[in-house]
């Protein structure tokens, strides 16, 4: 296949089709939050997509397992959009969502600078948020670089160029109220 054709063809996406019972609502909300954290493209009710790679496929497989364990149904599909326009629309929607998140970081960094208060805590919090956003940023918008620059400027102002502002040892980053590390699926258990 010619190299220029590979560039024009839509890429492969991993799709999760799922359905959960309305009650109890806790599993449905947990799945929704995890999908939101992954930055999925919502194709329709109960159908989401991510650009296909080993990581995104595994993450959606974990969520599919969780949906099934909660009494629902789920299946994973690999697909390609029929046209580049369709893929561009998906990518644009995902990039726009990340752009809004990055803009929020830029605004928060500006507020921290304007407040004149200690910025060390703000730098740590904003850097953690940048890492979380970066994990779901498949199509980086221009706001990404501006957000990183705003946090770097805030870190320089606080006198902690590395942005850490702490001597605490590195802890696994968590995204959930229960403190489960991001790399660990919530439902994964030792099987004997």
PDB file of C-alpha atoms in Angstrom:
ATOM      1  CA  UNK A   1       0.000   0.000   0.000  1.00  0.00           C
ATOM      2  CA  UNK A   2       1.452   3.423  -0.885  1.00  0.00           C
ATOM      3  CA  UNK A   3       2.469   5.559   2.092  1.00  0.00           C
ATOM      4  CA  UNK A   4       0.210   8.454   1.033  1.00  0.00           C
ATOM      5  CA  UNK A   5      -2.842   6.143   1.036  1.00  0.00           C
ATOM      6  CA  UNK A   6      -2.138   5.127   4.643  1.00  0.00           C
ATOM      7  CA  UNK A   7      -2.261   8.781   5.662  1.00  0.00           C
ATOM      8  CA  UNK A   8      -5.652   9.346   3.984  1.00  0.00           C
ATOM      9  CA  UNK A   9      -7.400   6.241   5.334  1.00  0.00           C
ATOM     10  CA  UNK A  10      -9.402   6.612   8.555  1.00  0.00           C
ATOM     11  CA  UNK A  11      -7.720   5.005  11.544  1.00  0.00           C
ATOM     12  CA  UNK A  12      -8.967   2.142  13.633  1.00  0.00           C
ATOM     13  CA  UNK A  13     -11.138   2.846  16.665  1.00  0.00           C
ATOM     14  CA  UNK A  14     -12.168   0.624  19.554  1.00  0.00           C
ATOM     15  CA  UNK A  15     -15.877   0.816  20.380  1.00  0.00           C
ATOM     16  CA  UNK A  16     -17.687  -0.180  23.540  1.00  0.00           C
ATOM     17  CA  UNK A  17     -21.375  -0.964  23.231  1.00  0.00           C
ATOM     18  CA  UNK A  18     -22.943  -1.331  26.672  1.00  0.00           C
ATOM     19  CA  UNK A  19     -26.233  -1.340  28.507  1.00  0.00           C
ATOM     20  CA  UNK A  20     -26.693  -1.241  32.275  1.00  0.00           C
ATOM     21  CA  UNK A  21     -29.810  -1.687  34.404  1.00  0.00           C
ATOM     22  CA  UNK A  22     -31.360   1.574  35.612  1.00  0.00           C
ATOM     23  CA  UNK A  23     -31.301   0.361  39.207  1.00  0.00           C
ATOM     24  CA  UNK A  24     -29.152   0.315  41.149  1.00  0.00           C
ATOM     25  CA  UNK A  25     -27.715   3.492  39.688  1.00  0.00           C
ATOM     26  CA  UNK A  26     -24.283   3.221  41.352  1.00  0.00           C
ATOM     27  CA  UNK A  27     -22.695   0.910  38.726  1.00  0.00           C
ATOM     28  CA  UNK A  28     -24.136   3.021  35.891  1.00  0.00           C
ATOM     29  CA  UNK A  29     -22.700   6.209  37.400  1.00  0.00           C
ATOM     30  CA  UNK A  30     -19.332   4.529  38.045  1.00  0.00           C
ATOM     31  CA  UNK A  31     -19.106   3.383  34.414  1.00  0.00           C
ATOM     32  CA  UNK A  32     -20.117   6.842  33.160  1.00  0.00           C
ATOM     33  CA  UNK A  33     -17.414   8.492  35.298  1.00  0.00           C
ATOM     34  CA  UNK A  34     -14.742   6.082  34.075  1.00  0.00           C
ATOM     35  CA  UNK A  35     -15.724   6.664  30.452  1.00  0.00           C
ATOM     36  CA  UNK A  36     -15.625  10.416  31.009  1.00  0.00           C
ATOM     37  CA  UNK A  37     -12.174  10.103  32.604  1.00  0.00           C
ATOM     38  CA  UNK A  38     -10.983   8.194  29.516  1.00  0.00           C
ATOM     39  CA  UNK A  39     -12.225  10.989  27.240  1.00  0.00           C
ATOM     40  CA  UNK A  40     -14.372   8.772  25.018  1.00  0.00           C
ATOM     41  CA  UNK A  41     -16.302  10.015  22.005  1.00  0.00           C
ATOM     42  CA  UNK A  42     -20.007   9.393  22.637  1.00  0.00           C
ATOM     43  CA  UNK A  43     -21.389   7.997  19.362  1.00  0.00           C
ATOM     44  CA  UNK A  44     -24.876   7.330  20.722  1.00  0.00           C
ATOM     45  CA  UNK A  45     -26.542   6.219  23.920  1.00  0.00           C
ATOM     46  CA  UNK A  46     -24.517   3.238  25.134  1.00  0.00           C
ATOM     47  CA  UNK A  47     -21.923   3.432  22.352  1.00  0.00           C
ATOM     48  CA  UNK A  48     -18.528   5.082  22.858  1.00  0.00           C
ATOM     49  CA  UNK A  49     -15.270   5.128  20.911  1.00  0.00           C
ATOM     50  CA  UNK A  50     -11.560   5.739  21.417  1.00  0.00           C
ATOM     51  CA  UNK A  51      -8.668   5.619  18.960  1.00  0.00           C
ATOM     52  CA  UNK A  52      -7.533   1.988  18.973  1.00  0.00           C
ATOM     53  CA  UNK A  53      -4.337   0.977  20.710  1.00  0.00           C
ATOM     54  CA  UNK A  54      -3.519  -1.682  23.282  1.00  0.00           C
ATOM     55  CA  UNK A  55      -4.118   0.667  26.224  1.00  0.00           C
ATOM     56  CA  UNK A  56      -7.505   2.008  25.113  1.00  0.00           C
ATOM     57  CA  UNK A  57      -8.725  -1.451  24.160  1.00  0.00           C
ATOM     58  CA  UNK A  58      -7.717  -2.847  27.553  1.00  0.00           C
ATOM     59  CA  UNK A  59      -9.368   0.037  29.403  1.00  0.00           C
ATOM     60  CA  UNK A  60     -12.636  -0.431  27.528  1.00  0.00           C
ATOM     61  CA  UNK A  61     -12.430  -4.198  28.114  1.00  0.00           C
ATOM     62  CA  UNK A  62     -12.183  -3.543  31.873  1.00  0.00           C
ATOM     63  CA  UNK A  63     -15.245  -1.313  31.714  1.00  0.00           C
ATOM     64  CA  UNK A  64     -17.111  -3.916  29.628  1.00  0.00           C
ATOM     65  CA  UNK A  65     -16.319  -6.540  32.277  1.00  0.00           C
ATOM     66  CA  UNK A  66     -17.566  -4.180  34.963  1.00  0.00           C
ATOM     67  CA  UNK A  67     -20.826  -3.570  33.076  1.00  0.00           C
ATOM     68  CA  UNK A  68     -21.402  -7.321  32.729  1.00  0.00           C
ATOM     69  CA  UNK A  69     -20.614  -7.903  36.427  1.00  0.00           C
ATOM     70  CA  UNK A  70     -23.246  -5.255  37.257  1.00  0.00           C
ATOM     71  CA  UNK A  71     -25.895  -7.252  35.383  1.00  0.00           C
ATOM     72  CA  UNK A  72     -25.640  -5.377  32.100  1.00  0.00           C
ATOM     73  CA  UNK A  73     -24.382  -6.244  28.655  1.00  0.00           C
ATOM     74  CA  UNK A  74     -21.263  -5.056  26.863  1.00  0.00           C
ATOM     75  CA  UNK A  75     -19.200  -5.819  23.806  1.00  0.00           C
ATOM     76  CA  UNK A  76     -16.010  -4.459  22.295  1.00  0.00           C
ATOM     77  CA  UNK A  77     -15.668  -3.745  18.576  1.00  0.00           C
ATOM     78  CA  UNK A  78     -12.841  -2.590  16.357  1.00  0.00           C
ATOM     79  CA  UNK A  79     -13.981  -0.361  13.498  1.00  0.00           C
ATOM     80  CA  UNK A  80     -12.975   2.338  11.054  1.00  0.00           C
ATOM     81  CA  UNK A  81     -15.118   5.351  10.193  1.00  0.00           C
ATOM     82  CA  UNK A  82     -16.428   5.099   6.634  1.00  0.00           C
ATOM     83  CA  UNK A  83     -14.959   8.489   5.727  1.00  0.00           C
ATOM     84  CA  UNK A  84     -12.220  10.816   6.866  1.00  0.00           C
ATOM     85  CA  UNK A  85     -14.928  13.419   7.506  1.00  0.00           C
ATOM     86  CA  UNK A  86     -16.564  11.169  10.093  1.00  0.00           C
ATOM     87  CA  UNK A  87     -13.238  10.543  11.785  1.00  0.00           C
ATOM     88  CA  UNK A  88     -12.439  14.262  11.694  1.00  0.00           C
ATOM     89  CA  UNK A  89     -15.771  15.022  13.401  1.00  0.00           C
ATOM     90  CA  UNK A  90     -14.989  12.518  16.168  1.00  0.00           C
ATOM     91  CA  UNK A  91     -11.471  13.878  16.623  1.00  0.00           C
ATOM     92  CA  UNK A  92     -12.682  17.492  16.595  1.00  0.00           C
ATOM     93  CA  UNK A  93     -15.279  16.770  19.271  1.00  0.00           C
ATOM     94  CA  UNK A  94     -12.668  15.107  21.460  1.00  0.00           C
ATOM     95  CA  UNK A  95     -10.149  17.930  20.876  1.00  0.00           C
ATOM     96  CA  UNK A  96     -12.784  20.563  21.706  1.00  0.00           C
ATOM     97  CA  UNK A  97     -13.557  18.829  25.012  1.00  0.00           C
ATOM     98  CA  UNK A  98      -9.852  18.764  25.927  1.00  0.00           C
ATOM     99  CA  UNK A  99      -9.452  22.404  24.822  1.00  0.00           C
ATOM    100  CA  UNK A 100     -12.101  23.426  27.365  1.00  0.00           C
ATOM    101  CA  UNK A 101     -10.285  21.473  30.087  1.00  0.00           C
ATOM    102  CA  UNK A 102      -6.950  23.067  29.189  1.00  0.00           C
ATOM    103  CA  UNK A 103      -8.581  26.512  29.143  1.00  0.00           C
ATOM    104  CA  UNK A 104      -9.788  25.864  32.683  1.00  0.00           C
ATOM    105  CA  UNK A 105      -6.157  25.154  33.704  1.00  0.00           C
ATOM    106  CA  UNK A 106      -5.036  28.407  32.045  1.00  0.00           C
ATOM    107  CA  UNK A 107      -7.762  30.329  33.902  1.00  0.00           C
ATOM    108  CA  UNK A 108      -6.897  28.711  37.242  1.00  0.00           C
ATOM    109  CA  UNK A 109      -3.193  29.493  36.784  1.00  0.00           C
ATOM    110  CA  UNK A 110      -4.078  33.126  36.047  1.00  0.00           C
ATOM    111  CA  UNK A 111      -6.279  33.281  39.155  1.00  0.00           C
ATOM    112  CA  UNK A 112      -3.497  31.820  41.308  1.00  0.00           C
ATOM    113  CA  UNK A 113      -1.056  34.399  39.938  1.00  0.00           C
ATOM    114  CA  UNK A 114      -3.498  37.259  40.533  1.00  0.00           C
ATOM    115  CA  UNK A 115      -4.344  36.165  44.079  1.00  0.00           C
ATOM    116  CA  UNK A 116      -0.786  36.699  45.277  1.00  0.00           C
ATOM    117  CA  UNK A 117      -1.174  33.790  47.705  1.00  0.00           C
ATOM    118  CA  UNK A 118       1.271  30.900  47.901  1.00  0.00           C
ATOM    119  CA  UNK A 119       1.217  29.187  44.534  1.00  0.00           C
ATOM    120  CA  UNK A 120       3.044  25.973  45.434  1.00  0.00           C
ATOM    121  CA  UNK A 121      -0.173  24.081  46.180  1.00  0.00           C
ATOM    122  CA  UNK A 122      -1.827  25.439  43.047  1.00  0.00           C
ATOM    123  CA  UNK A 123       1.149  24.325  40.933  1.00  0.00           C
ATOM    124  CA  UNK A 124       0.965  20.779  42.312  1.00  0.00           C
ATOM    125  CA  UNK A 125      -2.792  20.592  41.787  1.00  0.00           C
ATOM    126  CA  UNK A 126      -2.636  22.009  38.256  1.00  0.00           C
ATOM    127  CA  UNK A 127       0.211  19.701  37.235  1.00  0.00           C
ATOM    128  CA  UNK A 128      -1.788  16.713  38.486  1.00  0.00           C
ATOM    129  CA  UNK A 129      -4.779  17.921  36.487  1.00  0.00           C
ATOM    130  CA  UNK A 130      -2.580  18.347  33.383  1.00  0.00           C
ATOM    131  CA  UNK A 131      -1.467  14.718  33.756  1.00  0.00           C
ATOM    132  CA  UNK A 132      -5.089  13.544  34.036  1.00  0.00           C
ATOM    133  CA  UNK A 133      -6.125  15.547  30.974  1.00  0.00           C
ATOM    134  CA  UNK A 134      -3.053  14.374  29.050  1.00  0.00           C
ATOM    135  CA  UNK A 135      -4.073  10.735  29.479  1.00  0.00           C
ATOM    136  CA  UNK A 136      -7.323  11.381  27.598  1.00  0.00           C
ATOM    137  CA  UNK A 137      -5.901  13.858  25.079  1.00  0.00           C
ATOM    138  CA  UNK A 138      -5.718  11.923  21.814  1.00  0.00           C
ATOM    139  CA  UNK A 139      -5.932  14.977  19.534  1.00  0.00           C
ATOM    140  CA  UNK A 140      -4.048  17.797  21.311  1.00  0.00           C
ATOM    141  CA  UNK A 141      -5.549  21.260  20.777  1.00  0.00           C
ATOM    142  CA  UNK A 142      -3.463  24.474  20.810  1.00  0.00           C
ATOM    143  CA  UNK A 143      -4.637  25.123  24.382  1.00  0.00           C
ATOM    144  CA  UNK A 144      -2.492  22.210  25.544  1.00  0.00           C
ATOM    145  CA  UNK A 145       0.777  24.087  25.037  1.00  0.00           C
ATOM    146  CA  UNK A 146      -0.716  27.264  26.517  1.00  0.00           C
ATOM    147  CA  UNK A 147      -1.856  25.378  29.636  1.00  0.00           C
ATOM    148  CA  UNK A 148       1.574  23.816  30.142  1.00  0.00           C
ATOM    149  CA  UNK A 149       3.199  27.244  29.683  1.00  0.00           C
ATOM    150  CA  UNK A 150       0.802  28.828  32.200  1.00  0.00           C
ATOM    151  CA  UNK A 151       1.596  26.188  34.828  1.00  0.00           C
ATOM    152  CA  UNK A 152       5.349  26.482  34.137  1.00  0.00           C
ATOM    153  CA  UNK A 153       5.110  30.253  34.607  1.00  0.00           C
ATOM    154  CA  UNK A 154       3.223  29.755  37.861  1.00  0.00           C
ATOM    155  CA  UNK A 155       5.848  27.232  39.023  1.00  0.00           C
ATOM    156  CA  UNK A 156       8.647  29.672  38.197  1.00  0.00           C
ATOM    157  CA  UNK A 157       6.834  32.378  40.157  1.00  0.00           C
ATOM    158  CA  UNK A 158       6.492  30.092  43.182  1.00  0.00           C
ATOM    159  CA  UNK A 159      10.199  29.286  43.138  1.00  0.00           C
ATOM    160  CA  UNK A 160       9.637  25.606  42.398  1.00  0.00           C
ATOM    161  CA  UNK A 161      10.558  25.233  38.711  1.00  0.00           C
ATOM    162  CA  UNK A 162       9.936  21.489  38.827  1.00  0.00           C
ATOM    163  CA  UNK A 163       6.438  22.224  40.080  1.00  0.00           C
ATOM    164  CA  UNK A 164       6.586  19.697  42.880  1.00  0.00           C
ATOM    165  CA  UNK A 165       6.930  22.061  45.822  1.00  0.00           C
ATOM    166  CA  UNK A 166       7.183  19.101  48.151  1.00  0.00           C
ATOM    167  CA  UNK A 167       9.625  16.531  49.368  1.00  0.00           C
ATOM    168  CA  UNK A 168       6.963  13.833  49.629  1.00  0.00           C
ATOM    169  CA  UNK A 169       7.845  10.560  47.897  1.00  0.00           C
ATOM    170  CA  UNK A 170       6.068   9.870  44.629  1.00  0.00           C
ATOM    171  CA  UNK A 171       2.747   8.198  45.230  1.00  0.00           C
ATOM    172  CA  UNK A 172       0.758   6.444  42.509  1.00  0.00           C
ATOM    173  CA  UNK A 173      -1.636   8.978  41.071  1.00  0.00           C
ATOM    174  CA  UNK A 174      -5.277   8.294  41.769  1.00  0.00           C
ATOM    175  CA  UNK A 175      -8.373   9.624  40.087  1.00  0.00           C
ATOM    176  CA  UNK A 176     -11.046   8.150  42.300  1.00  0.00           C
ATOM    177  CA  UNK A 177     -12.457   8.944  45.697  1.00  0.00           C
ATOM    178  CA  UNK A 178     -11.497   5.448  46.802  1.00  0.00           C
ATOM    179  CA  UNK A 179      -7.822   6.155  46.042  1.00  0.00           C
ATOM    180  CA  UNK A 180      -7.366   3.261  43.616  1.00  0.00           C
ATOM    181  CA  UNK A 181      -4.293   3.839  41.421  1.00  0.00           C
ATOM    182  CA  UNK A 182      -5.192   4.649  37.829  1.00  0.00           C
ATOM    183  CA  UNK A 183      -3.248   1.707  36.458  1.00  0.00           C
ATOM    184  CA  UNK A 184      -5.327  -0.774  38.446  1.00  0.00           C
ATOM    185  CA  UNK A 185      -8.797  -1.737  37.212  1.00  0.00           C
ATOM    186  CA  UNK A 186     -11.324  -1.452  40.035  1.00  0.00           C
ATOM    187  CA  UNK A 187     -12.792  -4.866  39.459  1.00  0.00           C
ATOM    188  CA  UNK A 188      -9.564  -6.793  38.956  1.00  0.00           C
ATOM    189  CA  UNK A 189      -9.156  -9.468  41.591  1.00  0.00           C
ATOM    190  CA  UNK A 190      -6.764 -12.310  42.119  1.00  0.00           C
ATOM    191  CA  UNK A 191      -8.236 -15.388  40.479  1.00  0.00           C
ATOM    192  CA  UNK A 192      -7.297 -18.783  41.774  1.00  0.00           C
TER     193      UNK A 192
END
